[in-house]
JSON list of C-alpha atoms in Angstrom, two decimals:
[
{"chain": "X", "resi": 1, "resn": "UNK", "atom": "CA", "xyz": [98.13, 75.34, 108.42]},
{"chain": "X", "resi": 2, "resn": "UNK", "atom": "CA", "xyz": [99.33, 73.65, 111.59]},
{"chain": "X", "resi": 3, "resn": "UNK", "atom": "CA", "xyz": [98.72, 75.31, 114.93]},
{"chain": "X", "resi": 4, "resn": "UNK", "atom": "CA", "xyz": [101.94, 76.78, 116.33]},
{"chain": "X", "resi": 5, "resn": "UNK", "atom": "CA", "xyz": [103.22, 75.69, 119.70]},
{"chain": "X", "resi": 6, "resn": "UNK", "atom": "CA", "xyz": [102.28, 78.04, 122.53]},
{"chain": "X", "resi": 7, "resn": "UNK", "atom": "CA", "xyz": [105.13, 80.46, 123.23]},
{"chain": "X", "resi": 8, "resn": "UNK", "atom": "CA", "xyz": [106.93, 79.65, 126.47]},
{"chain": "X", "resi": 9, "resn": "UNK", "atom": "CA", "xyz": [107.09, 82.01, 129.41]},
{"chain": "X", "resi": 10, "resn": "UNK", "atom": "CA", "xyz": [110.82, 81.82, 129.99]},
{"chain": "X", "resi": 11, "resn": "UNK", "atom": "CA", "xyz": [112.34, 82.05, 133.41]},
{"chain": "X", "resi": 12, "resn": "UNK", "atom": "CA", "xyz": [115.64, 82.09, 135.24]},
{"chain": "X", "resi": 13, "resn": "UNK", "atom": "CA", "xyz": [116.11, 78.96, 137.38]},
{"chain": "X", "resi": 14, "resn": "UNK", "atom": "CA", "xyz": [118.01, 80.57, 140.29]},
{"chain": "X", "resi": 15, "resn": "UNK", "atom": "CA", "xyz": [115.54, 82.00, 142.78]},
{"chain": "X", "resi": 16, "resn": "UNK", "atom": "CA", "xyz": [112.68, 80.02, 141.20]},
{"chain": "X", "resi": 17, "resn": "UNK", "atom": "CA", "xyz": [113.44, 76.28, 141.27]},
{"chain": "X", "resi": 18, "resn": "UNK", "atom": "CA", "xyz": [112.85, 74.40, 144.53]},
{"chain": "X", "resi": 19, "resn": "UNK", "atom": "CA", "xyz": [114.61, 71.13, 145.40]},
{"chain": "X", "resi": 20, "resn": "UNK", "atom": "CA", "xyz": [113.66, 69.10, 148.44]},
{"chain": "X", "resi": 21, "resn": "UNK", "atom": "CA", "xyz": [114.84, 66.02, 150.31]},
{"chain": "X", "resi": 22, "resn": "UNK", "atom": "CA", "xyz": [111.77, 64.13, 151.51]},
{"chain": "X", "resi": 23, "resn": "UNK", "atom": "CA", "xyz": [112.28, 61.01, 153.65]},
{"chain": "X", "resi": 24, "resn": "UNK", "atom": "CA", "xyz": [108.87, 59.40, 153.09]},
{"chain": "X", "resi": 25, "resn": "UNK", "atom": "CA", "xyz": [106.25, 59.50, 150.33]},
{"chain": "X", "resi": 26, "resn": "UNK", "atom": "CA", "xyz": [103.50, 56.88, 150.22]},
{"chain": "X", "resi": 27, "resn": "UNK", "atom": "CA", "xyz": [102.66, 57.32, 146.52]},
{"chain": "X", "resi": 28, "resn": "UNK", "atom": "CA", "xyz": [105.14, 59.22, 144.32]},
{"chain": "X", "resi": 29, "resn": "UNK", "atom": "CA", "xyz": [102.41, 59.92, 141.76]},
{"chain": "X", "resi": 30, "resn": "UNK", "atom": "CA", "xyz": [100.43, 61.90, 144.37]},
{"chain": "X", "resi": 31, "resn": "UNK", "atom": "CA", "xyz": [102.65, 63.27, 147.15]},
{"chain": "X", "resi": 32, "resn": "UNK", "atom": "CA", "xyz": [100.65, 65.05, 149.82]},
{"chain": "X", "resi": 33, "resn": "UNK", "atom": "CA", "xyz": [101.32, 68.56, 151.06]},
{"chain": "X", "resi": 34, "resn": "UNK", "atom": "CA", "xyz": [102.13, 67.17, 154.52]},
{"chain": "X", "resi": 35, "resn": "UNK", "atom": "CA", "xyz": [104.74, 64.77, 153.02]},
{"chain": "X", "resi": 36, "resn": "UNK", "atom": "CA", "xyz": [106.32, 67.66, 151.10]},
{"chain": "X", "resi": 37, "resn": "UNK", "atom": "CA", "xyz": [106.36, 69.92, 154.16]},
{"chain": "X", "resi": 38, "resn": "UNK", "atom": "CA", "xyz": [108.03, 67.15, 156.20]},
{"chain": "X", "resi": 39, "resn": "UNK", "atom": "CA", "xyz": [111.00, 67.41, 153.82]},
{"chain": "X", "resi": 40, "resn": "UNK", "atom": "CA", "xyz": [114.02, 69.71, 153.83]},
{"chain": "X", "resi": 41, "resn": "UNK", "atom": "CA", "xyz": [114.39, 72.52, 151.29]},
{"chain": "X", "resi": 42, "resn": "UNK", "atom": "CA", "xyz": [117.87, 72.28, 149.78]},
{"chain": "X", "resi": 43, "resn": "UNK", "atom": "CA", "xyz": [117.97, 75.07, 147.21]},
{"chain": "X", "resi": 44, "resn": "UNK", "atom": "CA", "xyz": [119.48, 77.74, 149.50]},
{"chain": "X", "resi": 45, "resn": "UNK", "atom": "CA", "xyz": [122.68, 75.67, 149.90]},
{"chain": "X", "resi": 46, "resn": "UNK", "atom": "CA", "xyz": [122.77, 74.03, 146.44]},
{"chain": "X", "resi": 47, "resn": "UNK", "atom": "CA", "xyz": [125.69, 75.31, 144.39]},
{"chain": "X", "resi": 48, "resn": "UNK", "atom": "CA", "xyz": [125.46, 72.87, 141.47]},
{"chain": "X", "resi": 49, "resn": "UNK", "atom": "CA", "xyz": [123.51, 69.91, 140.17]},
{"chain": "X", "resi": 50, "resn": "UNK", "atom": "CA", "xyz": [124.08, 67.23, 137.57]},
{"chain": "X", "resi": 51, "resn": "UNK", "atom": "CA", "xyz": [121.90, 64.52, 136.06]},
{"chain": "X", "resi": 52, "resn": "UNK", "atom": "CA", "xyz": [118.27, 64.39, 137.20]},
{"chain": "X", "resi": 53, "resn": "UNK", "atom": "CA", "xyz": [116.85, 63.31, 133.88]},
{"chain": "X", "resi": 54, "resn": "UNK", "atom": "CA", "xyz": [115.61, 60.10, 132.33]},
{"chain": "X", "resi": 55, "resn": "UNK", "atom": "CA", "xyz": [116.46, 58.84, 128.89]},
{"chain": "X", "resi": 56, "resn": "UNK", "atom": "CA", "xyz": [114.99, 56.10, 126.76]},
{"chain": "X", "resi": 57, "resn": "UNK", "atom": "CA", "xyz": [116.92, 53.73, 124.55]},
{"chain": "X", "resi": 58, "resn": "UNK", "atom": "CA", "xyz": [115.57, 52.17, 121.39]},
{"chain": "X", "resi": 59, "resn": "UNK", "atom": "CA", "xyz": [115.66, 48.54, 120.31]},
{"chain": "X", "resi": 60, "resn": "UNK", "atom": "CA", "xyz": [116.08, 47.63, 116.63]},
{"chain": "X", "resi": 61, "resn": "UNK", "atom": "CA", "xyz": [113.39, 45.35, 115.21]},
{"chain": "X", "resi": 62, "resn": "UNK", "atom": "CA", "xyz": [114.83, 44.12, 111.91]},
{"chain": "X", "resi": 63, "resn": "UNK", "atom": "CA", "xyz": [112.75, 42.02, 109.57]},
{"chain": "X", "resi": 64, "resn": "UNK", "atom": "CA", "xyz": [114.03, 39.99, 106.65]},
{"chain": "X", "resi": 65, "resn": "UNK", "atom": "CA", "xyz": [111.50, 41.55, 104.27]},
{"chain": "X", "resi": 66, "resn": "UNK", "atom": "CA", "xyz": [113.08, 45.04, 104.39]},
{"chain": "X", "resi": 67, "resn": "UNK", "atom": "CA", "xyz": [116.50, 46.65, 104.42]},
{"chain": "X", "resi": 68, "resn": "UNK", "atom": "CA", "xyz": [115.12, 49.30, 106.78]},
{"chain": "X", "resi": 69, "resn": "UNK", "atom": "CA", "xyz": [115.42, 48.53, 110.51]},
{"chain": "X", "resi": 70, "resn": "UNK", "atom": "CA", "xyz": [112.66, 50.16, 112.53]},
{"chain": "X", "resi": 71, "resn": "UNK", "atom": "CA", "xyz": [113.03, 50.69, 116.26]},
{"chain": "X", "resi": 72, "resn": "UNK", "atom": "CA", "xyz": [110.74, 50.48, 119.26]},
{"chain": "X", "resi": 73, "resn": "UNK", "atom": "CA", "xyz": [111.10, 52.14, 122.65]},
{"chain": "X", "resi": 74, "resn": "UNK", "atom": "CA", "xyz": [113.45, 50.22, 124.94]},
{"chain": "X", "resi": 75, "resn": "UNK", "atom": "CA", "xyz": [114.87, 50.57, 128.42]},
{"chain": "X", "resi": 76, "resn": "UNK", "atom": "CA", "xyz": [114.47, 53.75, 130.46]},
{"chain": "X", "resi": 77, "resn": "UNK", "atom": "CA", "xyz": [117.48, 54.84, 132.47]},
{"chain": "X", "resi": 78, "resn": "UNK", "atom": "CA", "xyz": [118.37, 57.75, 134.70]},
{"chain": "X", "resi": 79, "resn": "UNK", "atom": "CA", "xyz": [121.57, 59.73, 134.47]},
{"chain": "X", "resi": 80, "resn": "UNK", "atom": "CA", "xyz": [124.08, 59.61, 137.31]},
{"chain": "X", "resi": 81, "resn": "UNK", "atom": "CA", "xyz": [122.81, 62.40, 139.54]},
{"chain": "X", "resi": 82, "resn": "UNK", "atom": "CA", "xyz": [124.30, 64.68, 142.18]},
{"chain": "X", "resi": 83, "resn": "UNK", "atom": "CA", "xyz": [123.74, 67.85, 144.15]},
{"chain": "X", "resi": 84, "resn": "UNK", "atom": "CA", "xyz": [126.69, 69.96, 145.26]},
{"chain": "X", "resi": 85, "resn": "UNK", "atom": "CA", "xyz": [126.31, 72.01, 148.44]},
{"chain": "X", "resi": 86, "resn": "UNK", "atom": "CA", "xyz": [128.36, 74.61, 150.27]},
{"chain": "X", "resi": 87, "resn": "UNK", "atom": "CA", "xyz": [130.32, 73.08, 153.14]},
{"chain": "X", "resi": 88, "resn": "UNK", "atom": "CA", "xyz": [130.31, 74.72, 156.56]},
{"chain": "X", "resi": 89, "resn": "UNK", "atom": "CA", "xyz": [133.57, 75.19, 158.44]},
{"chain": "X", "resi": 90, "resn": "UNK", "atom": "CA", "xyz": [131.89, 73.88, 161.63]},
{"chain": "X", "resi": 91, "resn": "UNK", "atom": "CA", "xyz": [130.61, 70.75, 159.82]},
{"chain": "X", "resi": 92, "resn": "UNK", "atom": "CA", "xyz": [126.95, 71.71, 160.36]},
{"chain": "X", "resi": 93, "resn": "UNK", "atom": "CA", "xyz": [125.74, 71.35, 156.78]},
{"chain": "X", "resi": 94, "resn": "UNK", "atom": "CA", "xyz": [124.12, 68.90, 154.39]},
{"chain": "X", "resi": 95, "resn": "UNK", "atom": "CA", "xyz": [126.27, 66.06, 155.77]},
{"chain": "X", "resi": 96, "resn": "UNK", "atom": "CA", "xyz": [123.82, 65.71, 158.67]},
{"chain": "X", "resi": 97, "resn": "UNK", "atom": "CA", "xyz": [120.85, 65.34, 156.27]},
{"chain": "X", "resi": 98, "resn": "UNK", "atom": "CA", "xyz": [122.06, 63.38, 153.26]},
{"chain": "X", "resi": 99, "resn": "UNK", "atom": "CA", "xyz": [123.98, 60.56, 154.91]},
{"chain": "X", "resi": 100, "resn": "UNK", "atom": "CA", "xyz": [125.38, 57.67, 152.90]},
{"chain": "X", "resi": 101, "resn": "UNK", "atom": "CA", "xyz": [122.76, 54.98, 152.16]},
{"chain": "X", "resi": 102, "resn": "UNK", "atom": "CA", "xyz": [119.84, 57.17, 153.30]},
{"chain": "X", "resi": 103, "resn": "UNK", "atom": "CA", "xyz": [116.78, 56.33, 151.21]},
{"chain": "X", "resi": 104, "resn": "UNK", "atom": "CA", "xyz": [114.23, 58.97, 150.35]},
{"chain": "X", "resi": 105, "resn": "UNK", "atom": "CA", "xyz": [113.03, 61.22, 147.57]},
{"chain": "X", "resi": 106, "resn": "UNK", "atom": "CA", "xyz": [114.41, 64.26, 145.78]},
{"chain": "X", "resi": 107, "resn": "UNK", "atom": "CA", "xyz": [111.63, 66.53, 144.55]},
{"chain": "X", "resi": 108, "resn": "UNK", "atom": "CA", "xyz": [112.24, 69.09, 141.82]},
{"chain": "X", "resi": 109, "resn": "UNK", "atom": "CA", "xyz": [109.76, 71.95, 141.50]},
{"chain": "X", "resi": 110, "resn": "UNK", "atom": "CA", "xyz": [111.34, 73.62, 138.49]},
{"chain": "X", "resi": 111, "resn": "UNK", "atom": "CA", "xyz": [108.88, 76.51, 138.27]},
{"chain": "X", "resi": 112, "resn": "UNK", "atom": "CA", "xyz": [108.65, 76.90, 142.06]},
{"chain": "X", "resi": 113, "resn": "UNK", "atom": "CA", "xyz": [106.18, 75.61, 144.64]},
{"chain": "X", "resi": 114, "resn": "UNK", "atom": "CA", "xyz": [103.03, 76.77, 142.90]},
{"chain": "X", "resi": 115, "resn": "UNK", "atom": "CA", "xyz": [99.58, 75.25, 143.14]},
{"chain": "X", "resi": 116, "resn": "UNK", "atom": "CA", "xyz": [99.20, 75.07, 139.34]},
{"chain": "X", "resi": 117, "resn": "UNK", "atom": "CA", "xyz": [102.74, 73.76, 138.81]},
{"chain": "X", "resi": 118, "resn": "UNK", "atom": "CA", "xyz": [104.27, 70.34, 138.41]},
{"chain": "X", "resi": 119, "resn": "UNK", "atom": "CA", "xyz": [107.13, 68.51, 140.06]},
{"chain": "X", "resi": 120, "resn": "UNK", "atom": "CA", "xyz": [109.37, 65.51, 139.44]},
{"chain": "X", "resi": 121, "resn": "UNK", "atom": "CA", "xyz": [109.78, 62.99, 142.26]},
{"chain": "X", "resi": 122, "resn": "UNK", "atom": "CA", "xyz": [112.92, 60.84, 142.23]},
{"chain": "X", "resi": 123, "resn": "UNK", "atom": "CA", "xyz": [113.16, 57.80, 144.54]},
{"chain": "X", "resi": 124, "resn": "UNK", "atom": "CA", "xyz": [116.82, 57.75, 145.57]},
{"chain": "X", "resi": 125, "resn": "UNK", "atom": "CA", "xyz": [119.50, 56.38, 147.84]},
{"chain": "X", "resi": 126, "resn": "UNK", "atom": "CA", "xyz": [122.42, 58.61, 148.81]},
{"chain": "X", "resi": 127, "resn": "UNK", "atom": "CA", "xyz": [125.59, 56.88, 147.61]},
{"chain": "X", "resi": 128, "resn": "UNK", "atom": "CA", "xyz": [128.24, 59.31, 148.81]},
{"chain": "X", "resi": 129, "resn": "UNK", "atom": "CA", "xyz": [129.13, 62.64, 150.38]},
{"chain": "X", "resi": 130, "resn": "UNK", "atom": "CA", "xyz": [132.22, 63.58, 148.45]},
{"chain": "X", "resi": 131, "resn": "UNK", "atom": "CA", "xyz": [134.27, 66.53, 149.65]},
{"chain": "X", "resi": 132, "resn": "UNK", "atom": "CA", "xyz": [135.07, 68.74, 146.67]},
{"chain": "X", "resi": 133, "resn": "UNK", "atom": "CA", "xyz": [138.63, 69.95, 147.08]},
{"chain": "X", "resi": 134, "resn": "UNK", "atom": "CA", "xyz": [139.74, 72.87, 144.96]},
{"chain": "X", "resi": 135, "resn": "UNK", "atom": "CA", "xyz": [142.16, 75.66, 145.82]},
{"chain": "X", "resi": 136, "resn": "UNK", "atom": "CA", "xyz": [140.16, 78.39, 144.10]},
{"chain": "X", "resi": 137, "resn": "UNK", "atom": "CA", "xyz": [136.58, 77.86, 145.31]},
{"chain": "X", "resi": 138, "resn": "UNK", "atom": "CA", "xyz": [134.75, 77.73, 148.61]},
{"chain": "X", "resi": 139, "resn": "UNK", "atom": "CA", "xyz": [134.52, 74.29, 150.20]},
{"chain": "X", "resi": 140, "resn": "UNK", "atom": "CA", "xyz": [131.73, 72.06, 148.90]},
{"chain": "X", "resi": 141, "resn": "UNK", "atom": "CA", "xyz": [130.11, 68.68, 149.54]},
{"chain": "X", "resi": 142, "resn": "UNK", "atom": "CA", "xyz": [128.80, 66.66, 146.58]},
{"chain": "X", "resi": 143, "resn": "UNK", "atom": "CA", "xyz": [126.00, 64.27, 147.42]},
{"chain": "X", "resi": 144, "resn": "UNK", "atom": "CA", "xyz": [125.67, 61.54, 144.82]},
{"chain": "X", "resi": 145, "resn": "UNK", "atom": "CA", "xyz": [122.48, 59.55, 144.35]},
{"chain": "X", "resi": 146, "resn": "UNK", "atom": "CA", "xyz": [121.33, 56.23, 142.92]},
{"chain": "X", "resi": 147, "resn": "UNK", "atom": "CA", "xyz": [117.89, 56.61, 141.36]},
{"chain": "X", "resi": 148, "resn": "UNK", "atom": "CA", "xyz": [116.25, 53.43, 142.57]},
{"chain": "X", "resi": 149, "resn": "UNK", "atom": "CA", "xyz": [113.05, 53.27, 140.51]},
{"chain": "X", "resi": 150, "resn": "UNK", "atom": "CA", "xyz": [111.14, 55.15, 137.83]},
{"chain": "X", "resi": 151, "resn": "UNK", "atom": "CA", "xyz": [110.75, 58.80, 138.79]},
{"chain": "X", "resi": 152, "resn": "UNK", "atom": "CA", "xyz": [107.28, 60.36, 138.74]},
{"chain": "X", "resi": 153, "resn": "UNK", "atom": "CA", "xyz": [107.52, 63.19, 136.25]},
{"chain": "X", "resi": 154, "resn": "UNK", "atom": "CA", "xyz": [105.20, 66.18, 135.79]},
{"chain": "X", "resi": 155, "resn": "UNK", "atom": "CA", "xyz": [103.17, 65.37, 138.91]},
{"chain": "X", "resi": 156, "resn": "UNK", "atom": "CA", "xyz": [100.73, 68.03, 140.12]},
{"chain": "X", "resi": 157, "resn": "UNK", "atom": "CA", "xyz": [101.94, 70.01, 143.13]},
{"chain": "X", "resi": 158, "resn": "UNK", "atom": "CA", "xyz": [99.29, 69.76, 145.87]},
{"chain": "X", "resi": 159, "resn": "UNK", "atom": "CA", "xyz": [97.71, 72.91, 147.23]},
{"chain": "X", "resi": 160, "resn": "UNK", "atom": "CA", "xyz": [99.23, 74.40, 150.37]},
{"chain": "X", "resi": 161, "resn": "UNK", "atom": "CA", "xyz": [97.24, 74.39, 153.59]},
{"chain": "X", "resi": 162, "resn": "UNK", "atom": "CA", "xyz": [94.81, 77.28, 153.42]},
{"chain": "X", "resi": 163, "resn": "UNK", "atom": "CA", "xyz": [94.60, 77.04, 149.60]},
{"chain": "X", "resi": 164, "resn": "UNK", "atom": "CA", "xyz": [97.67, 79.12, 148.60]},
{"chain": "X", "resi": 165, "resn": "UNK", "atom": "CA", "xyz": [100.63, 77.78, 146.58]}
]
């Protein structure tokens, strides 16, 4: 009999997931704790998110000797991605951090900033700061991003100074 998959320890994303804007990372496969701590934590003002995933296409590889057309892995793309933040009436909000054409990195720590956890590191350029206008919700700013190269996925989160996570 096959071994069953390990049961997941399910969690609620709000209050757990961390999302950071980090201006500089030397190697996205191994961000350092000091690079992470030089970033800005965004989760306390994030009201919505979209995208932030990669997908892979397939390429058909037909051969005359068979009616079946097998496929091989093809291009990897990233979904259009955005973060929506609460706008401040005095203008002191995410607009000062995520300015149009700013290049940097968005880090997702889905299970929190834990020493034994993993993170995804997205190299990005901010493409816009759209004002979300709706009569029935609080004012928001949507930052849209171009993902500029292959994200580093499931990268180990480095230990915090002093050894704690």
